[in-house]
């Protein structure tokens, strides 16, 4: 399952991957991401949450990576990828196989409860 949310207060777009993610789950997400980026203003960060992702197709990971790269002209300032201690290596590899417009800051969270605290700390460091 894939969901997308924008958070104007934090200046970010959240891409949440849970359980199994396929390319079919991404229907319409690119348009939604561009519209969210236009509304957020500059700069903003894309956060891809993989803490609860069990599996992702290589095609889906490629589509997400392509979408993120298309947000650069709208003010994308960086990418943050949140993983859990139990995020499968295959999920990490699916994303690592794709080039990014920025260095991706990958953070391993010890628990789901730490997500918002770590996210706020990272955003404060990047100045977004």
PDB file of C-alpha atoms in Angstrom:
ATOM      1  CA  UNK A   1       0.000   0.000   0.000  1.00  0.00           C
ATOM      2  CA  UNK A   2       1.204   3.495  -0.844  1.00  0.00           C
ATOM      3  CA  UNK A   3      -0.066   6.793   0.535  1.00  0.00           C
ATOM      4  CA  UNK A   4       1.074  10.326  -0.013  1.00  0.00           C
ATOM      5  CA  UNK A   5       0.579  13.310   2.267  1.00  0.00           C
ATOM      6  CA  UNK A   6       1.824  16.853   2.243  1.00  0.00           C
ATOM      7  CA  UNK A   7       2.660  18.715   5.422  1.00  0.00           C
ATOM      8  CA  UNK A   8       2.766  22.470   4.735  1.00  0.00           C
ATOM      9  CA  UNK A   9       3.756  23.294   8.331  1.00  0.00           C
ATOM     10  CA  UNK A  10       6.933  21.227   7.993  1.00  0.00           C
ATOM     11  CA  UNK A  11       7.467  21.879   4.276  1.00  0.00           C
ATOM     12  CA  UNK A  12       7.455  18.262   3.215  1.00  0.00           C
ATOM     13  CA  UNK A  13       5.798  15.637   1.094  1.00  0.00           C
ATOM     14  CA  UNK A  14       5.527  12.250   2.800  1.00  0.00           C
ATOM     15  CA  UNK A  15       5.557   9.101   0.689  1.00  0.00           C
ATOM     16  CA  UNK A  16       4.502   6.204   2.914  1.00  0.00           C
ATOM     17  CA  UNK A  17       5.126   2.628   1.774  1.00  0.00           C
ATOM     18  CA  UNK A  18       3.432  -0.047   3.867  1.00  0.00           C
ATOM     19  CA  UNK A  19       3.242  -3.808   3.469  1.00  0.00           C
ATOM     20  CA  UNK A  20       3.617  -4.703  -0.235  1.00  0.00           C
ATOM     21  CA  UNK A  21       3.888  -1.851  -2.749  1.00  0.00           C
ATOM     22  CA  UNK A  22       3.376  -2.409  -6.468  1.00  0.00           C
ATOM     23  CA  UNK A  23       3.328  -0.052  -9.443  1.00  0.00           C
ATOM     24  CA  UNK A  24      -0.483  -0.337  -9.490  1.00  0.00           C
ATOM     25  CA  UNK A  25      -0.555   1.247  -6.007  1.00  0.00           C
ATOM     26  CA  UNK A  26       1.008   4.398  -7.455  1.00  0.00           C
ATOM     27  CA  UNK A  27      -1.846   5.333  -9.761  1.00  0.00           C
ATOM     28  CA  UNK A  28      -2.193   9.117  -9.829  1.00  0.00           C
ATOM     29  CA  UNK A  29       0.536   9.758  -7.292  1.00  0.00           C
ATOM     30  CA  UNK A  30       2.812  11.723  -9.635  1.00  0.00           C
ATOM     31  CA  UNK A  31       0.162  14.327 -10.387  1.00  0.00           C
ATOM     32  CA  UNK A  32      -0.693  14.555  -6.691  1.00  0.00           C
ATOM     33  CA  UNK A  33       2.993  15.049  -5.829  1.00  0.00           C
ATOM     34  CA  UNK A  34       3.400  17.865  -8.350  1.00  0.00           C
ATOM     35  CA  UNK A  35       0.253  19.595  -7.100  1.00  0.00           C
ATOM     36  CA  UNK A  36       1.429  19.263  -3.497  1.00  0.00           C
ATOM     37  CA  UNK A  37       4.854  20.640  -4.411  1.00  0.00           C
ATOM     38  CA  UNK A  38       3.260  23.679  -6.030  1.00  0.00           C
ATOM     39  CA  UNK A  39       1.241  24.330  -2.886  1.00  0.00           C
ATOM     40  CA  UNK A  40       4.157  23.862  -0.481  1.00  0.00           C
ATOM     41  CA  UNK A  41       6.389  26.580  -1.818  1.00  0.00           C
ATOM     42  CA  UNK A  42      10.164  26.549  -1.585  1.00  0.00           C
ATOM     43  CA  UNK A  43      12.127  24.823  -0.218  1.00  0.00           C
ATOM     44  CA  UNK A  44      10.577  21.494   0.696  1.00  0.00           C
ATOM     45  CA  UNK A  45      11.752  17.973   1.470  1.00  0.00           C
ATOM     46  CA  UNK A  46      10.463  14.594   0.310  1.00  0.00           C
ATOM     47  CA  UNK A  47      10.335  11.986   3.051  1.00  0.00           C
ATOM     48  CA  UNK A  48       9.953   8.370   1.979  1.00  0.00           C
ATOM     49  CA  UNK A  49       8.875   6.183   4.887  1.00  0.00           C
ATOM     50  CA  UNK A  50       9.850   2.540   4.534  1.00  0.00           C
ATOM     51  CA  UNK A  51       9.592   1.546   8.191  1.00  0.00           C
ATOM     52  CA  UNK A  52       6.533  -0.661   7.567  1.00  0.00           C
ATOM     53  CA  UNK A  53       7.298  -1.715   3.980  1.00  0.00           C
ATOM     54  CA  UNK A  54       7.559  -5.477   3.579  1.00  0.00           C
ATOM     55  CA  UNK A  55       8.186  -5.579  -0.179  1.00  0.00           C
ATOM     56  CA  UNK A  56       8.274  -3.224  -3.142  1.00  0.00           C
ATOM     57  CA  UNK A  57       8.548  -4.027  -6.813  1.00  0.00           C
ATOM     58  CA  UNK A  58      11.570  -2.616  -8.619  1.00  0.00           C
ATOM     59  CA  UNK A  59       9.145  -0.903 -10.996  1.00  0.00           C
ATOM     60  CA  UNK A  60       7.371   0.846  -8.116  1.00  0.00           C
ATOM     61  CA  UNK A  61      10.668   2.008  -6.612  1.00  0.00           C
ATOM     62  CA  UNK A  62      11.705   3.367 -10.027  1.00  0.00           C
ATOM     63  CA  UNK A  63       8.405   5.246 -10.401  1.00  0.00           C
ATOM     64  CA  UNK A  64       8.797   6.817  -6.962  1.00  0.00           C
ATOM     65  CA  UNK A  65      12.402   7.818  -7.723  1.00  0.00           C
ATOM     66  CA  UNK A  66      11.343   9.367 -11.038  1.00  0.00           C
ATOM     67  CA  UNK A  67       8.550  11.301  -9.360  1.00  0.00           C
ATOM     68  CA  UNK A  68      10.944  12.712  -6.775  1.00  0.00           C
ATOM     69  CA  UNK A  69      13.365  13.819  -9.505  1.00  0.00           C
ATOM     70  CA  UNK A  70      10.522  15.648 -11.263  1.00  0.00           C
ATOM     71  CA  UNK A  71       9.917  17.755  -8.138  1.00  0.00           C
ATOM     72  CA  UNK A  72      13.291  19.533  -8.326  1.00  0.00           C
ATOM     73  CA  UNK A  73      11.973  22.481 -10.416  1.00  0.00           C
ATOM     74  CA  UNK A  74       9.256  23.051  -7.804  1.00  0.00           C
ATOM     75  CA  UNK A  75      11.738  23.649  -4.972  1.00  0.00           C
ATOM     76  CA  UNK A  76      12.804  20.215  -3.768  1.00  0.00           C
ATOM     77  CA  UNK A  77      15.664  20.796  -1.324  1.00  0.00           C
ATOM     78  CA  UNK A  78      16.439  17.216  -0.382  1.00  0.00           C
ATOM     79  CA  UNK A  79      15.322  13.698   0.323  1.00  0.00           C
ATOM     80  CA  UNK A  80      15.039  11.826   3.573  1.00  0.00           C
ATOM     81  CA  UNK A  81      14.415   8.099   3.693  1.00  0.00           C
ATOM     82  CA  UNK A  82      13.197   6.572   6.946  1.00  0.00           C
ATOM     83  CA  UNK A  83      13.790   2.864   7.442  1.00  0.00           C
ATOM     84  CA  UNK A  84      13.226   0.542  10.361  1.00  0.00           C
ATOM     85  CA  UNK A  85      15.451  -2.061  11.886  1.00  0.00           C
ATOM     86  CA  UNK A  86      13.263  -4.716  10.239  1.00  0.00           C
ATOM     87  CA  UNK A  87      13.009  -3.103   6.797  1.00  0.00           C
ATOM     88  CA  UNK A  88      13.975  -5.914   4.397  1.00  0.00           C
ATOM     89  CA  UNK A  89      17.240  -5.613   2.479  1.00  0.00           C
ATOM     90  CA  UNK A  90      15.277  -6.121  -0.758  1.00  0.00           C
ATOM     91  CA  UNK A  91      13.301  -2.925  -0.075  1.00  0.00           C
ATOM     92  CA  UNK A  92      16.485  -0.957   0.587  1.00  0.00           C
ATOM     93  CA  UNK A  93      18.078  -2.389  -2.553  1.00  0.00           C
ATOM     94  CA  UNK A  94      15.068  -1.466  -4.711  1.00  0.00           C
ATOM     95  CA  UNK A  95      15.546   2.191  -3.792  1.00  0.00           C
ATOM     96  CA  UNK A  96      19.343   2.148  -3.810  1.00  0.00           C
ATOM     97  CA  UNK A  97      19.285   1.015  -7.440  1.00  0.00           C
ATOM     98  CA  UNK A  98      17.979   4.410  -8.582  1.00  0.00           C
ATOM     99  CA  UNK A  99      19.918   7.629  -8.953  1.00  0.00           C
ATOM    100  CA  UNK A 100      18.708  10.640  -6.990  1.00  0.00           C
ATOM    101  CA  UNK A 101      19.008  14.341  -7.718  1.00  0.00           C
ATOM    102  CA  UNK A 102      20.362  14.721  -4.159  1.00  0.00           C
ATOM    103  CA  UNK A 103      22.247  12.696  -1.624  1.00  0.00           C
ATOM    104  CA  UNK A 104      19.528  10.825   0.220  1.00  0.00           C
ATOM    105  CA  UNK A 105      19.755  10.969   3.988  1.00  0.00           C
ATOM    106  CA  UNK A 106      18.802   7.472   5.190  1.00  0.00           C
ATOM    107  CA  UNK A 107      17.816   7.228   8.851  1.00  0.00           C
ATOM    108  CA  UNK A 108      17.172   3.968  10.666  1.00  0.00           C
ATOM    109  CA  UNK A 109      14.523   4.354  13.344  1.00  0.00           C
ATOM    110  CA  UNK A 110      14.477   2.122  16.384  1.00  0.00           C
ATOM    111  CA  UNK A 111      10.708   2.407  16.760  1.00  0.00           C
ATOM    112  CA  UNK A 112       7.683   3.888  15.022  1.00  0.00           C
ATOM    113  CA  UNK A 113       7.252   6.231  17.996  1.00  0.00           C
ATOM    114  CA  UNK A 114      10.612   7.841  17.174  1.00  0.00           C
ATOM    115  CA  UNK A 115       9.457   8.781  13.665  1.00  0.00           C
ATOM    116  CA  UNK A 116       8.114  12.292  14.293  1.00  0.00           C
ATOM    117  CA  UNK A 117      10.893  13.208  16.719  1.00  0.00           C
ATOM    118  CA  UNK A 118      13.602  12.110  14.294  1.00  0.00           C
ATOM    119  CA  UNK A 119      11.833  13.740  11.373  1.00  0.00           C
ATOM    120  CA  UNK A 120      11.632  17.095  13.155  1.00  0.00           C
ATOM    121  CA  UNK A 121      15.291  16.880  14.198  1.00  0.00           C
ATOM    122  CA  UNK A 122      16.423  16.154  10.622  1.00  0.00           C
ATOM    123  CA  UNK A 123      14.269  18.926   9.158  1.00  0.00           C
ATOM    124  CA  UNK A 124      15.682  21.415  11.658  1.00  0.00           C
ATOM    125  CA  UNK A 125      19.205  20.451  10.581  1.00  0.00           C
ATOM    126  CA  UNK A 126      18.445  20.969   6.905  1.00  0.00           C
ATOM    127  CA  UNK A 127      16.789  24.318   7.536  1.00  0.00           C
ATOM    128  CA  UNK A 128      13.497  23.399   5.880  1.00  0.00           C
TER     129      UNK A 128
END
